[in-house]
XYZ file of C-alpha atoms in Angstrom:
155
model
C -0.197 0.169 -0.134
C 2.906 2.581 0.138
C 3.869 2.445 -3.290
C 0.983 3.535 -3.892
C 0.748 6.372 -2.064
C 3.988 7.130 -2.829
C 2.876 8.029 -6.569
C 0.305 8.864 -5.380
C 1.637 11.751 -3.197
C 4.305 12.495 -5.908
C 1.443 12.761 -9.184
C 0.327 15.303 -7.014
C 2.901 17.588 -6.102
C 3.719 17.232 -10.220
C 0.866 17.895 -11.347
C 1.263 21.081 -7.819
C 5.022 23.082 -9.799
C 3.446 22.004 -12.904
C 0.230 24.834 -11.735
C 3.330 27.063 -10.173
C 5.536 26.827 -12.961
C 2.150 28.801 -15.647
C 0.865 31.453 -13.149
C 4.734 32.515 -11.977
C 4.956 32.636 -16.289
C 2.379 35.253 -16.743
C 2.622 36.936 -14.077
C 6.016 37.544 -15.167
C 3.857 38.194 -19.319
C 1.735 40.002 -17.187
C 4.737 42.735 -15.304
C 7.297 43.097 -18.637
C 3.517 43.836 -20.449
C 2.769 46.902 -17.972
C 7.391 47.864 -17.992
C 7.037 47.999 -21.816
C 5.123 49.895 -22.432
C 3.468 49.178 -26.104
C 6.172 50.878 -28.359
C 5.485 52.209 -31.781
C 7.753 51.328 -34.012
C 8.561 53.995 -36.203
C 7.928 53.716 -39.096
C 10.570 54.205 -42.168
C 11.137 55.349 -45.485
C 8.706 52.917 -48.126
C 11.995 52.199 -50.503
C 13.549 51.469 -47.779
C 12.409 48.590 -47.817
C 11.513 46.332 -43.849
C 13.727 46.313 -41.658
C 15.819 43.441 -39.366
C 13.368 40.692 -38.546
C 16.654 39.514 -36.020
C 18.098 42.213 -33.749
C 19.884 42.140 -31.142
C 18.978 43.091 -26.403
C 20.879 46.415 -26.845
C 19.219 49.145 -26.664
C 20.422 52.210 -28.048
C 19.912 55.537 -29.864
C 19.158 55.275 -32.826
C 20.141 57.910 -35.954
C 17.765 60.596 -36.757
C 14.278 61.156 -35.338
C 14.153 57.783 -34.423
C 14.337 57.133 -30.828
C 16.140 53.881 -30.367
C 16.365 50.114 -30.652
C 19.156 47.599 -31.265
C 22.230 48.666 -32.485
C 20.884 45.781 -35.004
C 18.382 48.196 -36.244
C 20.539 51.400 -35.544
C 23.194 49.532 -38.580
C 20.489 48.910 -40.806
C 19.177 52.800 -40.696
C 22.940 54.172 -41.066
C 23.805 51.597 -43.975
C 20.291 53.055 -45.422
C 20.891 57.084 -45.183
C 23.902 56.095 -46.562
C 22.370 54.952 -49.577
C 20.121 57.666 -49.868
C 22.795 60.019 -49.723
C 25.043 58.470 -52.320
C 21.642 58.632 -54.590
C 20.995 61.926 -53.949
C 23.465 62.171 -55.834
C 23.672 60.003 -58.882
C 19.629 61.120 -59.532
C 18.021 57.516 -61.968
C 17.759 58.168 -65.734
C 15.735 56.961 -68.151
C 15.020 54.615 -67.702
C 15.096 53.309 -64.386
C 13.937 56.673 -63.121
C 9.721 56.439 -62.776
C 7.831 59.069 -65.608
C 4.679 58.378 -64.993
C 2.421 61.357 -64.034
C 5.341 63.660 -64.872
C 4.087 66.992 -66.950
C 5.043 65.784 -70.848
C 7.524 67.915 -71.880
C 8.996 67.422 -68.809
C 8.900 64.029 -69.193
C 10.116 64.507 -73.035
C 13.857 66.160 -71.500
C 13.909 63.144 -68.647
C 14.212 60.652 -71.710
C 17.572 62.663 -73.683
C 18.910 63.482 -70.415
C 19.043 59.499 -69.994
C 19.802 59.348 -74.058
C 19.795 61.370 -76.505
C 20.760 60.112 -79.993
C 16.510 59.582 -79.547
C 13.521 60.831 -81.746
C 11.006 61.499 -78.767
C 7.373 61.709 -79.202
C 4.878 63.519 -77.312
C 0.959 61.534 -77.849
C -2.786 62.393 -76.273
C -2.714 58.996 -74.871
C -4.971 57.212 -77.295
C -3.980 58.498 -80.487
C -3.562 55.079 -83.080
C 0.619 55.351 -84.000
C 2.268 52.658 -86.447
C 2.776 49.518 -84.843
C 6.266 48.969 -86.588
C 9.578 49.270 -83.330
C 12.390 51.555 -84.166
C 14.993 51.954 -81.830
C 15.929 55.050 -81.528
C 11.867 56.314 -81.422
C 10.139 56.657 -77.577
C 6.346 57.112 -77.446
C 5.501 59.189 -74.370
C 1.115 58.810 -74.229
C -0.518 61.686 -71.404
C -3.574 61.497 -70.628
C -6.162 64.980 -70.862
C -4.676 66.542 -68.075
C -0.867 66.524 -69.412
C 0.711 64.121 -67.326
C 2.521 61.058 -68.424
C 0.026 57.809 -68.049
C 2.062 54.624 -68.638
C 5.711 54.347 -68.365
C 7.592 55.953 -71.728
C 9.437 52.648 -73.410
C 12.135 52.036 -76.961
C 10.525 51.343 -79.432
């Protein structure tokens, strides 16, 4: 009879210990939730892409007005800011540069700045055009407001 009572006592003790540990974990999570209020992540420029998913657990001052965060996030922000600074000096030229939404004549100037050997035509978006392909021609289609409605391409 003694082994049966011992087994019951041990299983009861194990059940109580498991319950106590789960309560302690819940209390700990609640304390951490109060200690660290929901921190709004700063919004980064969309062209930077998503921030790193894995970060170190240190807390450092981030550059710019981004507040505080991990050293990994700080390094990522510094890299993206450096890319922006170098990118400002080397502005994209057509055809990499998106011309949609620009005024037709401004888009024509941008195309010619990218390749001055092209013949550029600014046309209404519903114009009838020939279907031949010419490597020295670019057609820029504009809407009623004079803005480019689709990205120009050679042809």
